Amino acid sequence: EVQLVESGGGLVQPGGSLRLSCAASGFTFSSYSMSWVRQAPGKGLEWVSYISSSSSAIYYADSVKGRFTISRDNAKNSLYLQVNSLRAEDTAVYYCARDSWIQVNYYYYYYMDVWGKGTTVTVSS
Amino acid sequence: EIVMTQSPATLSVSPGERATLSCRASQSVSSNLAWFQQIPGQAPRLLIHGASTRATGIPARFSGSGSGTEFTLTISSLQSEDFAVYYCQQYNNWPQTFGQGTKLEIK
């Protein structure tokens, strides 16, 4: 069974840091790109970051650029999100998601086909 | 950044009836459009990718259509488990962006 399990969330003060993890199983992790998506309480979904299978391509939402760092360890089937300089508006459930892809001509397009259950980050003093 | 706009914000439909949800992109996203279902307290679930391709295990009552800037998700005969929030998302350009969601509620 394909599974993603997030961990590492918690209550942190403004300006603090956390390292979120996502453990993957049931598929060849090293063959897939991965993403993080968050959802603030009562709000919609916001894409946060993307990392390619070999870590050669990384993208961030403007709202987190310079504060968050995505990484992965293919030997450990794990995805990470280092979140620094946290603000109240970063309070959310953070989901990791597997990216499947289609190829059109020379371009690849990635969509999120499997999601974890999420880990909650609360930023408050 | 491509802005995705969903309508209506809330849709009230009776079980067994058809529901039609709309999604508009601020510029063309070709067919690189996905639909997700989210039941309260749960993670999103992929329903449709490529604007019209059902994801694995998704019932045939869910169908997607459209290309460019206008997209539709149709649920042909609503079941009790279909009442949820639905999001469209474009993955044609970075950053990937979601619509604000349509809440499908029981009438």
PDB file of C-alpha atoms in Angstrom:
ATOM      1  CA  GLU A   1       0.000   0.000   0.000  1.00  0.00           C
ATOM      2  CA  VAL A   2       1.290   3.426  -0.938  1.00  0.00           C
ATOM      3  CA  GLN A   3       1.605   5.490   2.224  1.00  0.00           C
ATOM      4  CA  LEU A   4       2.954   8.844   3.365  1.00  0.00           C
ATOM      5  CA  VAL A   5       3.236   9.645   7.066  1.00  0.00           C
ATOM      6  CA  GLU A   6       4.156  13.138   8.255  1.00  0.00           C
ATOM      7  CA  SER A   7       5.633  13.986  11.633  1.00  0.00           C
ATOM      8  CA  GLY A   8       7.473  16.773  13.415  1.00  0.00           C
ATOM      9  CA  GLY A   9       4.702  19.306  13.882  1.00  0.00           C
ATOM     10  CA  GLY A  10       4.002  21.057  17.143  1.00  0.00           C
ATOM     11  CA  LEU A  11       3.596  24.308  19.011  1.00  0.00           C
ATOM     12  CA  VAL A  12       6.402  26.792  18.441  1.00  0.00           C
ATOM     13  CA  GLN A  13       6.922  30.449  19.288  1.00  0.00           C
ATOM     14  CA  PRO A  14       7.145  33.108  16.588  1.00  0.00           C
ATOM     15  CA  GLY A  15      10.638  33.122  15.147  1.00  0.00           C
ATOM     16  CA  GLY A  16      11.139  29.481  16.034  1.00  0.00           C
ATOM     17  CA  SER A  17      11.981  26.476  13.886  1.00  0.00           C
ATOM     18  CA  LEU A  18      10.801  22.954  13.223  1.00  0.00           C
ATOM     19  CA  ARG A  19      11.810  20.094  10.962  1.00  0.00           C
ATOM     20  CA  LEU A  20       8.902  18.293   9.378  1.00  0.00           C
ATOM     21  CA  SER A  21       9.396  14.765   8.069  1.00  0.00           C
ATOM     22  CA  CYS A  22       7.460  12.554   5.688  1.00  0.00           C
ATOM     23  CA  ALA A  23       8.090   8.803   5.625  1.00  0.00           C
ATOM     24  CA  ALA A  24       7.189   7.098   2.377  1.00  0.00           C
ATOM     25  CA  SER A  25       6.410   3.428   1.798  1.00  0.00           C
ATOM     26  CA  GLY A  26       4.806   1.158  -0.786  1.00  0.00           C
ATOM     27  CA  PHE A  27       6.452   2.724  -3.835  1.00  0.00           C
ATOM     28  CA  THR A  28       9.918   3.494  -5.229  1.00  0.00           C
ATOM     29  CA  PHE A  29      10.472   6.795  -3.451  1.00  0.00           C
ATOM     30  CA  SER A  30      13.602   7.682  -5.415  1.00  0.00           C
ATOM     31  CA  SER A  31      11.628   7.702  -8.676  1.00  0.00           C
ATOM     32  CA  TYR A  32       9.136  10.371  -7.650  1.00  0.00           C
ATOM     33  CA  SER A  33       9.146  14.100  -7.102  1.00  0.00           C
ATOM     34  CA  MET A  34       7.525  15.235  -3.888  1.00  0.00           C
ATOM     35  CA  SER A  35       5.725  18.307  -2.611  1.00  0.00           C
ATOM     36  CA  TRP A  36       4.530  20.000   0.558  1.00  0.00           C
ATOM     37  CA  VAL A  37       1.111  21.649   0.743  1.00  0.00           C
ATOM     38  CA  ARG A  38      -0.377  23.431   3.753  1.00  0.00           C
ATOM     39  CA  GLN A  39      -3.825  24.376   4.950  1.00  0.00           C
ATOM     40  CA  ALA A  40      -4.412  27.090   7.530  1.00  0.00           C
ATOM     41  CA  PRO A  41      -7.322  26.521   9.935  1.00  0.00           C
ATOM     42  CA  GLY A  42     -10.617  26.892   8.071  1.00  0.00           C
ATOM     43  CA  LYS A  43      -8.846  27.919   4.857  1.00  0.00           C
ATOM     44  CA  GLY A  44      -8.012  26.413   1.501  1.00  0.00           C
ATOM     45  CA  LEU A  45      -4.964  24.585   0.211  1.00  0.00           C
ATOM     46  CA  GLU A  46      -1.658  26.340  -0.461  1.00  0.00           C
ATOM     47  CA  TRP A  47       1.218  24.715  -2.331  1.00  0.00           C
ATOM     48  CA  VAL A  48       4.465  25.287  -0.391  1.00  0.00           C
ATOM     49  CA  SER A  49       7.395  23.532  -2.050  1.00  0.00           C
ATOM     50  CA  TYR A  50       8.496  20.937  -4.616  1.00  0.00           C
ATOM     51  CA  ILE A  51      11.590  18.769  -4.965  1.00  0.00           C
ATOM     52  CA  SER A  52      12.475  16.563  -7.905  1.00  0.00           C
ATOM     53  CA  SER A  53      13.432  12.914  -7.512  1.00  0.00           C
ATOM     54  CA  SER A  54      17.168  13.646  -7.548  1.00  0.00           C
ATOM     55  CA  SER A  55      16.859  16.998  -5.698  1.00  0.00           C
ATOM     56  CA  SER A  56      18.103  18.763  -8.832  1.00  0.00           C
ATOM     57  CA  ALA A  57      15.008  20.973  -9.077  1.00  0.00           C
ATOM     58  CA  ILE A  58      13.483  22.763  -6.086  1.00  0.00           C
ATOM     59  CA  TYR A  59      10.726  25.376  -5.995  1.00  0.00           C
ATOM     60  CA  TYR A  60       9.131  27.406  -3.217  1.00  0.00           C
ATOM     61  CA  ALA A  61       6.070  29.554  -2.803  1.00  0.00           C
ATOM     62  CA  ASP A  62       6.977  33.226  -2.410  1.00  0.00           C
ATOM     63  CA  SER A  63       5.373  33.201   1.046  1.00  0.00           C
ATOM     64  CA  VAL A  64       8.028  30.803   2.397  1.00  0.00           C
ATOM     65  CA  LYS A  65      11.056  31.492   0.193  1.00  0.00           C
ATOM     66  CA  GLY A  66      14.165  32.133   2.266  1.00  0.00           C
ATOM     67  CA  ARG A  67      12.607  30.660   5.426  1.00  0.00           C
ATOM     68  CA  PHE A  68      11.727  27.076   4.441  1.00  0.00           C
ATOM     69  CA  THR A  69      14.060  24.432   2.996  1.00  0.00           C
ATOM     70  CA  ILE A  70      12.889  21.231   1.353  1.00  0.00           C
ATOM     71  CA  SER A  71      15.147  18.183   1.155  1.00  0.00           C
ATOM     72  CA  ARG A  72      14.997  14.441   0.798  1.00  0.00           C
ATOM     73  CA  ASP A  73      16.975  11.307   1.617  1.00  0.00           C
ATOM     74  CA  ASN A  74      16.236   8.630  -0.955  1.00  0.00           C
ATOM     75  CA  ALA A  75      18.162   6.026   1.035  1.00  0.00           C
ATOM     76  CA  LYS A  76      15.765   6.587   3.937  1.00  0.00           C
ATOM     77  CA  ASN A  77      12.616   7.050   1.815  1.00  0.00           C
ATOM     78  CA  SER A  78      12.088  10.364   3.549  1.00  0.00           C
ATOM     79  CA  LEU A  79      11.127  13.914   2.672  1.00  0.00           C
ATOM     80  CA  TYR A  80      11.822  16.889   4.920  1.00  0.00           C
ATOM     81  CA  LEU A  81      10.783  20.493   5.346  1.00  0.00           C
ATOM     82  CA  GLN A  82      12.930  22.710   7.547  1.00  0.00           C
ATOM     83  CA  VAL A  83      10.769  25.638   8.628  1.00  0.00           C
ATOM     84  CA  ASN A  84      12.558  28.625  10.152  1.00  0.00           C
ATOM     85  CA  SER A  85      11.591  32.138  11.249  1.00  0.00           C
ATOM     86  CA  LEU A  86       8.050  30.966  11.815  1.00  0.00           C
ATOM     87  CA  ARG A  87       5.181  33.446  11.827  1.00  0.00           C
ATOM     88  CA  ALA A  88       1.609  33.204  13.047  1.00  0.00           C
ATOM     89  CA  GLU A  89       0.449  32.926   9.435  1.00  0.00           C
ATOM     90  CA  ASP A  90       2.469  29.708   9.045  1.00  0.00           C
ATOM     91  CA  THR A  91       0.034  27.973  11.403  1.00  0.00           C
ATOM     92  CA  ALA A  92      -1.431  25.151   9.335  1.00  0.00           C
ATOM     93  CA  VAL A  93      -1.675  21.467   8.678  1.00  0.00           C
ATOM     94  CA  TYR A  94       1.279  20.508   6.492  1.00  0.00           C
ATOM     95  CA  TYR A  95       0.743  17.683   4.013  1.00  0.00           C
ATOM     96  CA  CYS A  96       3.366  15.883   1.989  1.00  0.00           C
ATOM     97  CA  ALA A  97       2.293  14.586  -1.387  1.00  0.00           C
ATOM     98  CA  ARG A  98       3.737  12.373  -4.090  1.00  0.00           C
ATOM     99  CA  ASP A  99       3.976  13.866  -7.559  1.00  0.00           C
ATOM    100  CA  SER A 100       3.106  11.806 -10.583  1.00  0.00           C
ATOM    101  CA  TRP A 101       3.795  13.230 -14.006  1.00  0.00           C
ATOM    102  CA  ILE A 102       2.903  13.443 -17.645  1.00  0.00           C
ATOM    103  CA  GLN A 103       5.296  14.311 -20.450  1.00  0.00           C
ATOM    104  CA  VAL A 104       4.173  16.605 -23.243  1.00  0.00           C
ATOM    105  CA  ASN A 105       6.845  17.127 -25.889  1.00  0.00           C
ATOM    106  CA  TYR A 106       9.940  18.063 -23.865  1.00  0.00           C
ATOM    107  CA  TYR A 107       8.101  19.192 -20.771  1.00  0.00           C
ATOM    108  CA  TYR A 108       7.049  17.341 -17.644  1.00  0.00           C
ATOM    109  CA  TYR A 109       3.981  18.327 -15.635  1.00  0.00           C
ATOM    110  CA  TYR A 110       3.565  17.139 -12.060  1.00  0.00           C
ATOM    111  CA  TYR A 111       0.342  16.532 -10.155  1.00  0.00           C
ATOM    112  CA  MET A 112      -0.109  15.331  -6.595  1.00  0.00           C
ATOM    113  CA  ASP A 113      -1.663  11.873  -6.576  1.00  0.00           C
ATOM    114  CA  VAL A 114      -1.028  10.555  -3.047  1.00  0.00           C
ATOM    115  CA  TRP A 115      -1.245  12.596   0.152  1.00  0.00           C
ATOM    116  CA  GLY A 116      -0.316  11.979   3.752  1.00  0.00           C
ATOM    117  CA  LYS A 117      -2.666  12.760   6.624  1.00  0.00           C
ATOM    118  CA  GLY A 118      -0.721  15.844   7.650  1.00  0.00           C
ATOM    119  CA  THR A 119       1.117  17.240  10.646  1.00  0.00           C
ATOM    120  CA  THR A 120      -0.020  20.355  12.490  1.00  0.00           C
ATOM    121  CA  VAL A 121       2.213  23.362  13.046  1.00  0.00           C
ATOM    122  CA  THR A 122       0.980  26.012  15.467  1.00  0.00           C
ATOM    123  CA  VAL A 123       2.921  29.242  15.807  1.00  0.00           C
ATOM    124  CA  SER A 124       1.939  31.121  18.938  1.00  0.00           C
ATOM    125  CA  SER A 125       3.469  32.767  21.960  1.00  0.00           C
TER     126      SER A 125
ATOM    127  CA  GLU B   1       0.958  33.603 -10.594  1.00  0.00           C
ATOM    128  CA  ILE B   2      -2.135  31.973 -12.091  1.00  0.00           C
ATOM    129  CA  VAL B   3      -5.292  32.688 -10.103  1.00  0.00           C
ATOM    130  CA  MET B   4      -7.863  29.901  -9.942  1.00  0.00           C
ATOM    131  CA  THR B   5     -11.452  30.944  -9.244  1.00  0.00           C
ATOM    132  CA  GLN B   6     -14.102  28.404  -8.296  1.00  0.00           C
ATOM    133  CA  SER B   7     -17.848  28.856  -8.381  1.00  0.00           C
ATOM    134  CA  PRO B   8     -20.116  28.681  -6.593  1.00  0.00           C
ATOM    135  CA  ALA B   9     -18.588  28.933  -3.134  1.00  0.00           C
ATOM    136  CA  THR B  10     -21.338  26.697  -1.774  1.00  0.00           C
ATOM    137  CA  LEU B  11     -23.604  24.364  -3.707  1.00  0.00           C
ATOM    138  CA  SER B  12     -26.690  22.747  -2.151  1.00  0.00           C
ATOM    139  CA  VAL B  13     -27.851  19.588  -3.929  1.00  0.00           C
ATOM    140  CA  SER B  14     -30.095  16.671  -2.977  1.00  0.00           C
ATOM    141  CA  PRO B  15     -28.751  13.111  -2.931  1.00  0.00           C
ATOM    142  CA  GLY B  16     -29.231  11.420  -6.276  1.00  0.00           C
ATOM    143  CA  GLU B  17     -29.105  14.695  -8.196  1.00  0.00           C
ATOM    144  CA  ARG B  18     -26.336  16.047 -10.400  1.00  0.00           C
ATOM    145  CA  ALA B  19     -23.782  18.582  -9.201  1.00  0.00           C
ATOM    146  CA  THR B  20     -21.772  20.842 -11.495  1.00  0.00           C
ATOM    147  CA  LEU B  21     -18.755  22.724 -10.133  1.00  0.00           C
ATOM    148  CA  SER B  22     -16.825  25.330 -12.102  1.00  0.00           C
ATOM    149  CA  CYS B  23     -13.202  26.452 -12.108  1.00  0.00           C
ATOM    150  CA  ARG B  24     -11.674  29.298 -14.090  1.00  0.00           C
ATOM    151  CA  ALA B  25      -7.989  30.068 -14.583  1.00  0.00           C
ATOM    152  CA  SER B  26      -6.668  33.611 -15.040  1.00  0.00           C
ATOM    153  CA  GLN B  27      -4.646  32.378 -18.026  1.00  0.00           C
ATOM    154  CA  SER B  28      -4.494  29.184 -20.014  1.00  0.00           C
ATOM    155  CA  VAL B  29      -3.341  26.081 -18.137  1.00  0.00           C
ATOM    156  CA  SER B  30      -3.914  23.783 -21.118  1.00  0.00           C
ATOM    157  CA  SER B  31      -5.259  20.515 -19.655  1.00  0.00           C
ATOM    158  CA  ASN B  32      -2.971  20.590 -16.619  1.00  0.00           C
ATOM    159  CA  LEU B  33      -5.812  20.792 -14.150  1.00  0.00           C
ATOM    160  CA  ALA B  34      -6.617  18.540 -11.193  1.00  0.00           C
ATOM    161  CA  TRP B  35      -9.642  18.211  -8.935  1.00  0.00           C
ATOM    162  CA  PHE B  36      -9.414  17.164  -5.291  1.00  0.00           C
ATOM    163  CA  GLN B  37     -12.044  16.172  -2.761  1.00  0.00           C
ATOM    164  CA  GLN B  38     -11.572  16.959   0.918  1.00  0.00           C
ATOM    165  CA  ILE B  39     -13.819  15.599   3.627  1.00  0.00           C
ATOM    166  CA  PRO B  40     -13.539  17.593   6.879  1.00  0.00           C
ATOM    167  CA  GLY B  41     -10.687  16.324   9.043  1.00  0.00           C
ATOM    168  CA  GLN B  42      -9.158  14.332   6.196  1.00  0.00           C
ATOM    169  CA  ALA B  43      -6.424  14.891   3.644  1.00  0.00           C
ATOM    170  CA  PRO B  44      -7.322  15.894   0.107  1.00  0.00           C
ATOM    171  CA  ARG B  45      -7.910  13.071  -2.360  1.00  0.00           C
ATOM    172  CA  LEU B  46      -7.110  13.281  -6.070  1.00  0.00           C
ATOM    173  CA  LEU B  47     -10.208  12.792  -8.199  1.00  0.00           C
ATOM    174  CA  ILE B  48      -9.250  14.026 -11.659  1.00  0.00           C
ATOM    175  CA  HIS B  49      -5.994  14.931 -13.401  1.00  0.00           C
ATOM    176  CA  GLY B  50      -5.353  16.098 -16.944  1.00  0.00           C
ATOM    177  CA  ALA B  51      -8.709  17.899 -16.676  1.00  0.00           C
ATOM    178  CA  SER B  52     -10.675  14.738 -17.477  1.00  0.00           C
ATOM    179  CA  THR B  53      -8.794  11.591 -16.388  1.00  0.00           C
ATOM    180  CA  ARG B  54     -10.179   9.902 -13.307  1.00  0.00           C
ATOM    181  CA  ALA B  55      -7.594   8.894 -10.733  1.00  0.00           C
ATOM    182  CA  THR B  56      -7.262   5.265  -9.686  1.00  0.00           C
ATOM    183  CA  GLY B  57     -10.300   4.009  -7.808  1.00  0.00           C
ATOM    184  CA  ILE B  58     -12.482   7.044  -8.445  1.00  0.00           C
ATOM    185  CA  PRO B  59     -16.095   6.133  -9.311  1.00  0.00           C
ATOM    186  CA  ALA B  60     -17.397   6.829 -12.813  1.00  0.00           C
ATOM    187  CA  ARG B  61     -19.988   9.284 -11.486  1.00  0.00           C
ATOM    188  CA  PHE B  62     -17.135  11.816 -11.238  1.00  0.00           C
ATOM    189  CA  SER B  63     -16.202  13.420 -14.545  1.00  0.00           C
ATOM    190  CA  GLY B  64     -14.102  16.401 -15.536  1.00  0.00           C
ATOM    191  CA  SER B  65     -14.095  18.510 -18.650  1.00  0.00           C
ATOM    192  CA  GLY B  66     -12.595  21.657 -20.104  1.00  0.00           C
ATOM    193  CA  SER B  67      -9.273  23.026 -21.257  1.00  0.00           C
ATOM    194  CA  GLY B  68      -7.534  26.369 -21.397  1.00  0.00           C
ATOM    195  CA  THR B  69      -9.231  28.538 -18.787  1.00  0.00           C
ATOM    196  CA  GLU B  70     -12.640  26.937 -18.165  1.00  0.00           C
ATOM    197  CA  PHE B  71     -13.141  23.642 -16.369  1.00  0.00           C
ATOM    198  CA  THR B  72     -16.028  21.679 -14.902  1.00  0.00           C
ATOM    199  CA  LEU B  73     -16.343  18.841 -12.411  1.00  0.00           C
ATOM    200  CA  THR B  74     -19.607  16.937 -12.646  1.00  0.00           C
ATOM    201  CA  ILE B  75     -20.903  14.422 -10.136  1.00  0.00           C
ATOM    202  CA  SER B  76     -23.706  12.617 -11.894  1.00  0.00           C
ATOM    203  CA  SER B  77     -25.709  11.174  -8.998  1.00  0.00           C
ATOM    204  CA  LEU B  78     -24.693  12.409  -5.586  1.00  0.00           C
ATOM    205  CA  GLN B  79     -24.057   9.873  -2.863  1.00  0.00           C
ATOM    206  CA  SER B  80     -23.909  10.735   0.830  1.00  0.00           C
ATOM    207  CA  GLU B  81     -20.120  10.374   0.865  1.00  0.00           C
ATOM    208  CA  ASP B  82     -19.733  13.008  -1.876  1.00  0.00           C
ATOM    209  CA  PHE B  83     -20.686  15.936   0.336  1.00  0.00           C
ATOM    210  CA  ALA B  84     -17.328  17.596   0.885  1.00  0.00           C
ATOM    211  CA  VAL B  85     -15.175  20.494  -0.273  1.00  0.00           C
ATOM    212  CA  TYR B  86     -13.766  20.341  -3.803  1.00  0.00           C
ATOM    213  CA  TYR B  87     -10.650  22.135  -5.004  1.00  0.00           C
ATOM    214  CA  CYS B  88      -9.306  22.652  -8.477  1.00  0.00           C
ATOM    215  CA  GLN B  89      -5.556  23.095  -8.973  1.00  0.00           C
ATOM    216  CA  GLN B  90      -3.422  24.047 -11.939  1.00  0.00           C
ATOM    217  CA  TYR B  91      -0.027  22.457 -12.445  1.00  0.00           C
ATOM    218  CA  ASN B  92       0.835  24.041 -15.757  1.00  0.00           C
ATOM    219  CA  ASN B  93       3.002  26.772 -14.226  1.00  0.00           C
ATOM    220  CA  TRP B  94       5.002  27.323 -11.063  1.00  0.00           C
ATOM    221  CA  PRO B  95       3.807  28.129  -8.488  1.00  0.00           C
ATOM    222  CA  GLN B  96       1.080  25.545  -8.611  1.00  0.00           C
ATOM    223  CA  THR B  97      -2.127  27.202  -7.417  1.00  0.00           C
ATOM    224  CA  PHE B  98      -5.452  26.061  -6.001  1.00  0.00           C
ATOM    225  CA  GLY B  99      -8.911  27.500  -6.226  1.00  0.00           C
ATOM    226  CA  GLN B 100     -10.550  28.611  -3.009  1.00  0.00           C
ATOM    227  CA  GLY B 101     -12.847  25.574  -2.952  1.00  0.00           C
ATOM    228  CA  THR B 102     -16.523  24.759  -3.451  1.00  0.00           C
ATOM    229  CA  LYS B 103     -18.420  23.317  -0.505  1.00  0.00           C
ATOM    230  CA  LEU B 104     -20.960  20.762  -1.662  1.00  0.00           C
ATOM    231  CA  GLU B 105     -23.684  20.439   0.942  1.00  0.00           C
ATOM    232  CA  ILE B 106     -26.838  18.411   1.313  1.00  0.00           C
ATOM    233  CA  LYS B 107     -30.009  20.215   0.321  1.00  0.00           C
TER     234      LYS B 107
END
